[in-house]
CSV table of C-alpha atoms and ligand atoms in Angstrom, one decimal:
chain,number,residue,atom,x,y,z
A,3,UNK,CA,0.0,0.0,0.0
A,4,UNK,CA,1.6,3.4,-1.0
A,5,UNK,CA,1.7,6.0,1.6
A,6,UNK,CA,2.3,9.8,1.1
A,7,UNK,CA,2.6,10.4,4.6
A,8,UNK,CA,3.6,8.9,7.8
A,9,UNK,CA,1.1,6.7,9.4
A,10,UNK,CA,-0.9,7.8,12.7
A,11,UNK,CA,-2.5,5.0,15.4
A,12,UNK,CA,-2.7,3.7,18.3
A,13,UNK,CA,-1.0,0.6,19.5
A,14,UNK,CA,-1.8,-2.2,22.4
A,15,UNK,CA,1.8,-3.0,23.1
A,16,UNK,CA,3.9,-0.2,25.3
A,17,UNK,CA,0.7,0.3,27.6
A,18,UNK,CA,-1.1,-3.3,28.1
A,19,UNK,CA,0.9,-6.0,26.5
A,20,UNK,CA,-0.9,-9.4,26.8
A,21,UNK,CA,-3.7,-7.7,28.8
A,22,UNK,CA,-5.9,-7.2,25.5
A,23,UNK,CA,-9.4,-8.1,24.7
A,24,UNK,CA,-12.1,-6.2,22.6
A,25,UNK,CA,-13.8,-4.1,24.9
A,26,UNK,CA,-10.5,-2.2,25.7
A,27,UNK,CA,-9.6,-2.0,21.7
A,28,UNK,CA,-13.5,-0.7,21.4
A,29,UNK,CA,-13.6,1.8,24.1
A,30,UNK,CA,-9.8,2.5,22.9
A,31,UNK,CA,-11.5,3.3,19.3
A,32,UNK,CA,-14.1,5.4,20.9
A,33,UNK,CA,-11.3,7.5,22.9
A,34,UNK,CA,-9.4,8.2,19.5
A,35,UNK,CA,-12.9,9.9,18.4
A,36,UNK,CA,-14.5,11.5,21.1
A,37,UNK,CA,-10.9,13.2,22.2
A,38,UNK,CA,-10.4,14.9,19.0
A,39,UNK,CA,-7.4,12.5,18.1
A,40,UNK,CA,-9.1,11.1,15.2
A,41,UNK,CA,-9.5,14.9,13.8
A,42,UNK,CA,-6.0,15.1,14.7
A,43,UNK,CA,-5.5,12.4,11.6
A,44,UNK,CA,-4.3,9.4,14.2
A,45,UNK,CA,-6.4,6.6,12.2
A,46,UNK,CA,-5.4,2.9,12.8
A,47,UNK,CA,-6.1,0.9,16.2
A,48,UNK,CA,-4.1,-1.8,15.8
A,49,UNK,CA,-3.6,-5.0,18.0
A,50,UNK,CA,-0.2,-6.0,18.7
A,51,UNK,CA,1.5,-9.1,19.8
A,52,UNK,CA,-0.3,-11.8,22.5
A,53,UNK,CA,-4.2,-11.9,20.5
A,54,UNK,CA,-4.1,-15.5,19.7
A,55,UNK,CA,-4.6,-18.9,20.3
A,56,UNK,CA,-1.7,-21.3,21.1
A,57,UNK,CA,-2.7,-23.2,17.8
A,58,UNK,CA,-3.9,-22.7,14.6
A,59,UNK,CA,-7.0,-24.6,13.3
A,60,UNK,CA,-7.3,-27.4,11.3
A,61,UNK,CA,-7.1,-25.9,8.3
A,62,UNK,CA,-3.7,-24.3,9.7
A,63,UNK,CA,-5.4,-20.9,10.3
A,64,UNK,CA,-5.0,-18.2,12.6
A,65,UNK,CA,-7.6,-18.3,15.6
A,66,UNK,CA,-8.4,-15.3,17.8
A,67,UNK,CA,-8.1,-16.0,21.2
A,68,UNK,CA,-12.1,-16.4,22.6
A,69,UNK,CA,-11.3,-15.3,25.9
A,70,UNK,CA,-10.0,-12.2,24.9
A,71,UNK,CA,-11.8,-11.8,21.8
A,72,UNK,CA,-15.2,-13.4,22.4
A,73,UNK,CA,-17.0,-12.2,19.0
A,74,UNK,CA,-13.7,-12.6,16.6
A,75,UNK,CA,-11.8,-9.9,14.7
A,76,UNK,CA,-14.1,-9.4,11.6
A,77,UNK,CA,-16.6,-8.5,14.1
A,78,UNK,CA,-14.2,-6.2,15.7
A,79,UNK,CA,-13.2,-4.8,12.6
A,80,UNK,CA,-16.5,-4.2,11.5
A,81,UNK,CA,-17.3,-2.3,14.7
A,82,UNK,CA,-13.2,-0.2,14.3
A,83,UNK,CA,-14.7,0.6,10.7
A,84,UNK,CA,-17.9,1.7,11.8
A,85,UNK,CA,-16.6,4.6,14.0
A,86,UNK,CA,-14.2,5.6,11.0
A,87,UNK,CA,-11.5,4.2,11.8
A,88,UNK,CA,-8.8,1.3,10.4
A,89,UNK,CA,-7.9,-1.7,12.2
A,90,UNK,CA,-4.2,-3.2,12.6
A,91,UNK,CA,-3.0,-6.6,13.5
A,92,UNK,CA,0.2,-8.3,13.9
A,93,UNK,CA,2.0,-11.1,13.6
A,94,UNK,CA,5.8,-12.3,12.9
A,95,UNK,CA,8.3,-13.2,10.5
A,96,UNK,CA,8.9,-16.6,12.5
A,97,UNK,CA,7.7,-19.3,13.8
A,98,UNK,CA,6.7,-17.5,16.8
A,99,UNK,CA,5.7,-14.4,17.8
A,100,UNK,CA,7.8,-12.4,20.3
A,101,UNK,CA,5.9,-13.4,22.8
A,102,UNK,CA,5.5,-16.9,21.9
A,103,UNK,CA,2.0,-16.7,19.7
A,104,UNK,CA,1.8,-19.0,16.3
A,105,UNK,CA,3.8,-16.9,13.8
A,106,UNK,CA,3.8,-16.5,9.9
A,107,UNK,CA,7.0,-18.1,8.8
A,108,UNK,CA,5.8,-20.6,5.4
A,109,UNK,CA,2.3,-19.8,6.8
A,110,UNK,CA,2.4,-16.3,4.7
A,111,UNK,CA,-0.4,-16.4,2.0
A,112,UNK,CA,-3.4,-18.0,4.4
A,113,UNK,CA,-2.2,-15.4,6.8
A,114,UNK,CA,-2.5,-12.8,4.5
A,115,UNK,CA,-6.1,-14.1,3.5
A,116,UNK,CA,-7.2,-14.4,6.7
A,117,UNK,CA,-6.5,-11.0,8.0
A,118,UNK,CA,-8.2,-10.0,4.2
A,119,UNK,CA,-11.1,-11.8,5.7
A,120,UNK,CA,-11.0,-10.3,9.0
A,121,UNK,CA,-11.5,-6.7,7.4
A,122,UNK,CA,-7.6,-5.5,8.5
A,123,UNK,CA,-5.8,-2.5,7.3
A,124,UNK,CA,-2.8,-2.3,8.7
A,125,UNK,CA,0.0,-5.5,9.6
A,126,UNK,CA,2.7,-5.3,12.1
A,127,UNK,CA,5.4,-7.9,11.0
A,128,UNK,CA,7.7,-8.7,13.8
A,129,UNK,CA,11.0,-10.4,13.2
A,130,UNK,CA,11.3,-12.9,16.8
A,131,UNK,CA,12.3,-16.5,16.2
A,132,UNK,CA,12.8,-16.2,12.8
A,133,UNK,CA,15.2,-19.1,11.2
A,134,UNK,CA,18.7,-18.2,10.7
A,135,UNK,CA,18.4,-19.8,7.2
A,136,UNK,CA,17.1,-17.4,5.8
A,137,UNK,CA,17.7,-13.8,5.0
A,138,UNK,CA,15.5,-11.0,6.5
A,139,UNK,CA,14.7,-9.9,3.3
A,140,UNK,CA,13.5,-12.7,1.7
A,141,UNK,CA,11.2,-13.8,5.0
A,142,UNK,CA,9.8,-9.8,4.6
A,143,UNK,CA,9.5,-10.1,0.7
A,144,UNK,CA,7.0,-13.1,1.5
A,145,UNK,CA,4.9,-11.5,3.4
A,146,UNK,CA,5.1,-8.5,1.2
A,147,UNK,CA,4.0,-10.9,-1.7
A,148,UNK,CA,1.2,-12.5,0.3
A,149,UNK,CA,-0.5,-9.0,1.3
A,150,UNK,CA,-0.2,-7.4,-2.1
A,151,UNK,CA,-1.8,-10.5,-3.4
A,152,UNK,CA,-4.5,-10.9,-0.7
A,153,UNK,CA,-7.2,-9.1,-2.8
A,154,UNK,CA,-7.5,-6.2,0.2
A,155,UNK,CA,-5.4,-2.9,0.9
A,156,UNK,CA,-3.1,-4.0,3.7
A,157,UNK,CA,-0.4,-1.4,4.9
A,158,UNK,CA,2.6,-3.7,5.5
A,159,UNK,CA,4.7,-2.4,8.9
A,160,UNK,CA,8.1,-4.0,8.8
A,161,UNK,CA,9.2,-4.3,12.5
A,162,UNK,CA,13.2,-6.1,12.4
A,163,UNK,CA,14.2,-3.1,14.2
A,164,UNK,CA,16.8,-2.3,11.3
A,165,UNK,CA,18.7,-5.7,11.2
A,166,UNK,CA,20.7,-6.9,8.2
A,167,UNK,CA,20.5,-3.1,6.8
A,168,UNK,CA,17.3,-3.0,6.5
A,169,UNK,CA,17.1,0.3,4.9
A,170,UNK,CA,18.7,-1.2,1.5
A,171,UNK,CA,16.2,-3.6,1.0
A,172,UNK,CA,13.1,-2.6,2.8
A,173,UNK,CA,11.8,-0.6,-0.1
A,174,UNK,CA,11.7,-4.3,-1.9
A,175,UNK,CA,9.3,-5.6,-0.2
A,176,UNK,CA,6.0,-3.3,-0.4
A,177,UNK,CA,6.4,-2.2,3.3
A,178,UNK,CA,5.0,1.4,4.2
A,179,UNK,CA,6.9,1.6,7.2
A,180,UNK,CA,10.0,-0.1,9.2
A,181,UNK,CA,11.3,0.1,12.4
A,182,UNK,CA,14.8,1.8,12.6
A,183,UNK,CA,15.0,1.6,15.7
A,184,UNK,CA,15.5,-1.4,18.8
A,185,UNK,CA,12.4,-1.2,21.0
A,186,UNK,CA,11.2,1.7,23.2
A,187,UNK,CA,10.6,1.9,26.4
A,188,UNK,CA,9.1,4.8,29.1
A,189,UNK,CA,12.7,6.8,30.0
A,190,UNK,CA,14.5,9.7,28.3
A,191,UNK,CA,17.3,7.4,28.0
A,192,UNK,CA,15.2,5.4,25.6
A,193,UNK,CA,14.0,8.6,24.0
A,194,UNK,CA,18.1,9.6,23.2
A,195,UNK,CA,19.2,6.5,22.1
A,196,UNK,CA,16.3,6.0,19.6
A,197,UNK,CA,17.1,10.0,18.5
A,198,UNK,CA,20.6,8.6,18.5
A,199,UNK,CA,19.9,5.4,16.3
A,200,UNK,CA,18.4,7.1,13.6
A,201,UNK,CA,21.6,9.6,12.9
A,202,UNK,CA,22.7,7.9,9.7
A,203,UNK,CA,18.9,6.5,8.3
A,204,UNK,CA,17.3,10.2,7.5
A,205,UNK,CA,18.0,9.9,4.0
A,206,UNK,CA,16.4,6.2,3.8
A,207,UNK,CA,12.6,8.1,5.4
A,208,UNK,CA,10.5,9.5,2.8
A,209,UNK,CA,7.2,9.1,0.7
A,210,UNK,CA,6.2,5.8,0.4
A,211,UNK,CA,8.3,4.0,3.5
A,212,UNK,CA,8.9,5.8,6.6
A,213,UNK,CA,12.0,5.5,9.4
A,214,UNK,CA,9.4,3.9,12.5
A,215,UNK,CA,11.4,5.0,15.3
A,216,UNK,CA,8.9,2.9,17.9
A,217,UNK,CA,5.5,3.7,19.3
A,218,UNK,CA,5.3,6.7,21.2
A,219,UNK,CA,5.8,6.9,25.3
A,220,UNK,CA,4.4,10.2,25.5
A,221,UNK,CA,1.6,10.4,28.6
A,222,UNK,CA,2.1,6.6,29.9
A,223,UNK,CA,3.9,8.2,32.9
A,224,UNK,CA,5.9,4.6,33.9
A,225,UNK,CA,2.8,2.8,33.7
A,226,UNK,CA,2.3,-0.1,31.7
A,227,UNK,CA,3.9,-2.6,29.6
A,228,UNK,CA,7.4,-0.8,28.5
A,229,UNK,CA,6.3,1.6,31.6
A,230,UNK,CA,8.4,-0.3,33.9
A,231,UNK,CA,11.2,2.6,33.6
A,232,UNK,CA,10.9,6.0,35.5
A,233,UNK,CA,8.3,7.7,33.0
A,234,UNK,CA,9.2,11.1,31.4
A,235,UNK,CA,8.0,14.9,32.6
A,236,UNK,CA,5.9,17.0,30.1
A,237,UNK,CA,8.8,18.2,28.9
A,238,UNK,CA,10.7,15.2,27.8
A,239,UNK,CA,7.8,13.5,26.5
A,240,UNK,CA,7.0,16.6,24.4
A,241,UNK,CA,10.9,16.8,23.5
A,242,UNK,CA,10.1,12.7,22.4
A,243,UNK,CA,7.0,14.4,20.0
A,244,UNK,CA,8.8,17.4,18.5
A,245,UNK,CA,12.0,14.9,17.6
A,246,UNK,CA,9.7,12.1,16.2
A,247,UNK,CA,7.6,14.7,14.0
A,248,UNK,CA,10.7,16.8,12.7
A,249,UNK,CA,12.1,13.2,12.2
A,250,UNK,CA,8.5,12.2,9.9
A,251,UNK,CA,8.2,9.1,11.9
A,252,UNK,CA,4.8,7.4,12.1
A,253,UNK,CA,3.3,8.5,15.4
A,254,UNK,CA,1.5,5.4,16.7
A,255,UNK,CA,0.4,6.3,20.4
A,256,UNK,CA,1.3,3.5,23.1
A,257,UNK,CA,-0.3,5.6,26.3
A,258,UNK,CA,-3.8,4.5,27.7
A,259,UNK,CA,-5.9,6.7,25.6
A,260,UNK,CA,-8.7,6.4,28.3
A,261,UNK,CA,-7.0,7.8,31.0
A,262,UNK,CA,-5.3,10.3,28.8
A,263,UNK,CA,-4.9,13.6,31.1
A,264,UNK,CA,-5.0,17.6,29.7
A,265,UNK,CA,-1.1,17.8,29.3
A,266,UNK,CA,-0.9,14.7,27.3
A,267,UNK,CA,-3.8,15.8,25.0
A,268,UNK,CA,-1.9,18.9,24.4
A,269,UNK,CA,1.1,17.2,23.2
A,270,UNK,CA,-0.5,14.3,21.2
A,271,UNK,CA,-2.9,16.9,20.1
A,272,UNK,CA,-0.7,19.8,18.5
A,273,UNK,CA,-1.8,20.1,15.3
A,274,UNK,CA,1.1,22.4,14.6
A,275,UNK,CA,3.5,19.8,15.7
A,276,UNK,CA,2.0,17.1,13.2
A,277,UNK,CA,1.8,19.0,10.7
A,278,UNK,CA,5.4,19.0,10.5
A,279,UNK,CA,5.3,15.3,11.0
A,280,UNK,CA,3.2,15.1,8.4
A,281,UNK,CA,4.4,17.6,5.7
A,282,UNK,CA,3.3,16.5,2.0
A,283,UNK,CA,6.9,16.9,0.6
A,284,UNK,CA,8.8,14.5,3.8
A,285,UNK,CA,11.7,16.3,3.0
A,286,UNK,CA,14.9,14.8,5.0
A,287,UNK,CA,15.8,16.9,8.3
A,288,UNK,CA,19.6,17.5,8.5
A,289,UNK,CA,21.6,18.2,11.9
A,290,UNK,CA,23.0,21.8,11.8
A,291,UNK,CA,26.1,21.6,12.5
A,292,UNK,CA,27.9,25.0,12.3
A,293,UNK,CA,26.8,26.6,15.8
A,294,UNK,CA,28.9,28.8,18.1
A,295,UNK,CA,28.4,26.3,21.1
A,296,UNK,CA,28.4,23.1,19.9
A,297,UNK,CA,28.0,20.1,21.8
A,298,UNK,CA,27.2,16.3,21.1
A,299,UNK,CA,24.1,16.2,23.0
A,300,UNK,CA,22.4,19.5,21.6
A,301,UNK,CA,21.0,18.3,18.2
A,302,UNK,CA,19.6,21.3,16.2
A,303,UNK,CA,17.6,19.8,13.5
A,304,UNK,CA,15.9,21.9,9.8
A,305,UNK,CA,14.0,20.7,7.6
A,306,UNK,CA,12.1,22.2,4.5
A,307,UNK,CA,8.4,21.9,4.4
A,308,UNK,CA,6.1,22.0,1.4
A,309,UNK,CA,5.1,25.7,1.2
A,310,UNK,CA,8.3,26.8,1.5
A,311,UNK,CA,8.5,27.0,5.4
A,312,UNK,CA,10.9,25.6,7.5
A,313,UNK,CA,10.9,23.2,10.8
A,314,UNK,CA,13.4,24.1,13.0
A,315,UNK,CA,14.0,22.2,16.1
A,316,UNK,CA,16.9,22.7,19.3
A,317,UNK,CA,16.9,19.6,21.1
A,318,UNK,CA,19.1,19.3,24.2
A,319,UNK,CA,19.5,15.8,24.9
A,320,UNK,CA,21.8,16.0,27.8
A,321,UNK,CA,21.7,16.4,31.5
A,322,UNK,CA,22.5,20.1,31.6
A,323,UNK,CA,20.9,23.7,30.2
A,324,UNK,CA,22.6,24.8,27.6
A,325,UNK,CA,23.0,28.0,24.9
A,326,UNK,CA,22.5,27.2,21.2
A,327,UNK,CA,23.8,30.0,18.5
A,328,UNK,CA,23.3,29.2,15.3
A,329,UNK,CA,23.7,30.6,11.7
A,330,UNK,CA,20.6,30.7,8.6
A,331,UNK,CA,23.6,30.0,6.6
A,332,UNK,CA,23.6,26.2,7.1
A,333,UNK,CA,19.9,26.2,6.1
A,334,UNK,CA,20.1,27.9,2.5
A,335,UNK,CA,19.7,31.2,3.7
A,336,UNK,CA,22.9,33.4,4.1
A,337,UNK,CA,22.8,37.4,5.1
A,338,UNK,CA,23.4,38.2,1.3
A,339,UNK,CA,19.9,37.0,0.2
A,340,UNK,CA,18.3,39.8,1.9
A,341,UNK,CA,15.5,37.2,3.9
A,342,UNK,CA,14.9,36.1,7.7
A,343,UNK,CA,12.7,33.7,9.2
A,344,UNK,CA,9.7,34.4,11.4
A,345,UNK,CA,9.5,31.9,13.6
A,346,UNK,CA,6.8,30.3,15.7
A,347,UNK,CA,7.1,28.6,18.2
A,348,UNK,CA,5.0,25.1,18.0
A,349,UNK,CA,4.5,24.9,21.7
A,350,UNK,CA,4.0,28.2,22.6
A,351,UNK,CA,3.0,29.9,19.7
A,352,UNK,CA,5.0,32.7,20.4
A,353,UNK,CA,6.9,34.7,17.5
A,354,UNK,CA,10.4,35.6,17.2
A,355,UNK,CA,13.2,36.2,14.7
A,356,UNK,CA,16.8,35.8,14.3
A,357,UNK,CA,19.1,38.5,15.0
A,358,UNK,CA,22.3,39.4,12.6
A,359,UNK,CA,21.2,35.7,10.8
A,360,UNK,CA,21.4,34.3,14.0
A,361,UNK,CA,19.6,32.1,16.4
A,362,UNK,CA,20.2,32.6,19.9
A,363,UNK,CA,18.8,30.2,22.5
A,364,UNK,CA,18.9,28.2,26.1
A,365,UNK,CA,17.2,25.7,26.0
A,366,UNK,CA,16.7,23.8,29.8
A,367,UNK,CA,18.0,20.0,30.2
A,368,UNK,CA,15.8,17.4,28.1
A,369,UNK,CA,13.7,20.4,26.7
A,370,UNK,CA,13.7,21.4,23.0
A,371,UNK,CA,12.3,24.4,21.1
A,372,UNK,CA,10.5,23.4,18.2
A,373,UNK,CA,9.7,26.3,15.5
A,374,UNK,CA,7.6,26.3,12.0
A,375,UNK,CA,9.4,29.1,10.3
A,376,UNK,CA,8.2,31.3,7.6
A,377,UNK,CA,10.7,32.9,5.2
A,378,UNK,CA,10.3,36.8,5.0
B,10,GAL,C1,9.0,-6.6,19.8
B,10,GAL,C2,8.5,-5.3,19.0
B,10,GAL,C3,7.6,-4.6,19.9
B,10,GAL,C4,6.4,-5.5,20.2
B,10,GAL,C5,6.8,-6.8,20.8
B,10,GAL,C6,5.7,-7.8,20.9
B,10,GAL,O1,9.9,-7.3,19.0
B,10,GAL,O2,9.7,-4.6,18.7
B,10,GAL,O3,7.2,-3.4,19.3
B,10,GAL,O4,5.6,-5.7,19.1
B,10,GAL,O5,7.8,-7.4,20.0
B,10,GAL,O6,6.1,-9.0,21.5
């Protein structure tokens, strides 16, 4: 399935895990449209690891689990597409899931039918358990093959967390997304080595297969699944948003969307913020890198957005506050051309502009500045 822009959902795994069933993935669909999250563009629920049986039928099909799942997932579906919104799935490039679930490995093509018949939109493809015989690429090209051939519109979600390179050969296999990134959990160190990971992939991201840099931890607050960390402040987890959206990432939520408080709204909510995320051309970002104090753990990040604007971002990853001075130079736009940037602030909405083609900022530990800048 061909994607313009990076996807938007909500995801089971970072807050509950095995704990699923259908009410919570129901009233979770409900949440998405009566907070405003839907409006926001966030479309697919989707079901990760731990929703089957043990074993498949005798026709060697995938079964729900009826404990958890008591009327089946095309009824689910049905109900996710009722309120407007698409319906994800997952399974695994193995034998076995991650978490020990019947996987898709030389089970590809009923697979594929089944979730066809099930009404889904959206697979997660997981890469646990997978045999050494053979290479990533070709398990991920199977499964690739199966959904474009299952006679329904399946996004394909490549999760091998960027092993065996998978930038080269991703775009191979029909996937919309991949993960480029190991797996996340609810700290700012998580947060910085994910930013981290992704230094060399920017030029891979763009229309048609985005750089998944992990569900998002913003609002779980050290609660759940991957919660078992410390949990962020407001700050870091909006630091984690502004990075993943200048970075175009798909922003698949992992907090409990039930429970989800003012502050969090805000973040997940900033249609400024997405916007940028989302941006029609998915232009790369690029690290400035000529600034008066530089230092490895300030990352000031551009990038060129459709109408001409820019997204500017200051991200100070480490443990201290600290000054960022940088030049328009670096960003195509020296003093001779005569033009400055207006800049708003994403978060605050406050203007300002650069002085003498210069950008002067603190910016506190873990906090960022995130800008949409206009050219004038
Ligand atoms: C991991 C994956 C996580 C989650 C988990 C399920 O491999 O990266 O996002 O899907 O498996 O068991």
């Amino acid at each position: 399935m061909f994607k313009l822009t990076p996807p938007l959902g909500w995801n089971t795994w970072n807050t509950f895990g095995e704990k699923i069933n259908e009410q919570l993935i129901l009233d979770a669909a409900d949440e998405m449209v009566r907070s405003g999250l839907k409006d926001c563009g966030y479309e697919y629920i989707v079901i990760d690891d731990c929703w089957a049986m043990k074993e498949r039928d005798e026709n060697g099909k995938l079964v729900a689990d009826p404990a958890k799942f008591p009327n089946g997932m095309k009824a689910l579906s049905d109900a996710i597409h009722a309120k407007g919104l698409k319906f994800g799935m997952y399974s695994c490039a193995g034998t076995l899931t991650c978490a020990g679930y019947p996987a898709s490995y030389d089970y590809e093509f009923i697979d594929a039918a089944t979730f066809a018949e099930w009404g889904v939109d959206f697979l997660k493809y997981d890469y646990c358990f997978h045999t050494p015989l053979i290479k990533a690429k070709y398990l991920y090209r199977r499964m690739g093959a199966a959904l474009a051939n299952c006679g329904r519109e399946i996004l394909f979600s490549a999760c091998s967390w960027g092993i065996d390179e998978t930038q080269k050969w991703i775009k191979t296999t029909g996937a919309s997304m991949w993960r480029s990134t190991t797996d996340i959990f609810d700290s700012w160190s998580f947060i910085k080595k994910l930013t981290a990971q992704q230094k060399e992939l920017h030029p891979y991201n763009g229309v048609g297969c985005f750089n998944d840099m992990d569900m998002l931890v913003v609002g779980m607050g050290g609660r759940g699944n991957v919660g078992k960390e410390s949990g962020c402040t407001f700050e870091e987890y909006r630091s984690h948003f502004s990075i993943w959206c200048m970075m175009g990432s798909p922003l698949m939520i992992g907090c409990d969307i039930r429970s989800m408080n003012e502050e969090t709204g805000s973040i997940l909510m900033n249609r400024d913020a997405i916007a940028i995320d989302q941006d029609p051309s998915c232009n790369q970002p690029y690290r400035i890198t000529d600034c008066r104090y530089p230092d490895e753990d300030v990352l000031i990040y551009a990038r060129l957005l459709t109408n001409g604007d820019y997204a500017i971002g200051v991200f100070n990853m480490g443990d201290a506050e600290h000054s960022a001075d940088f030049l328009l130079d670096e960003i195509g736009l020296p003093i001779s051309c005569g033009k400055t940037l207006l800049m708003r602030d994403v978060w605050s909405g406050k203007e300002e502009m650069p002085k003498n083609n210069t950008v002067s900022v603190r910016v506190k530990a873990h906090d960022c500045r995130l800008w949409r800048c206009k050219v004038v």
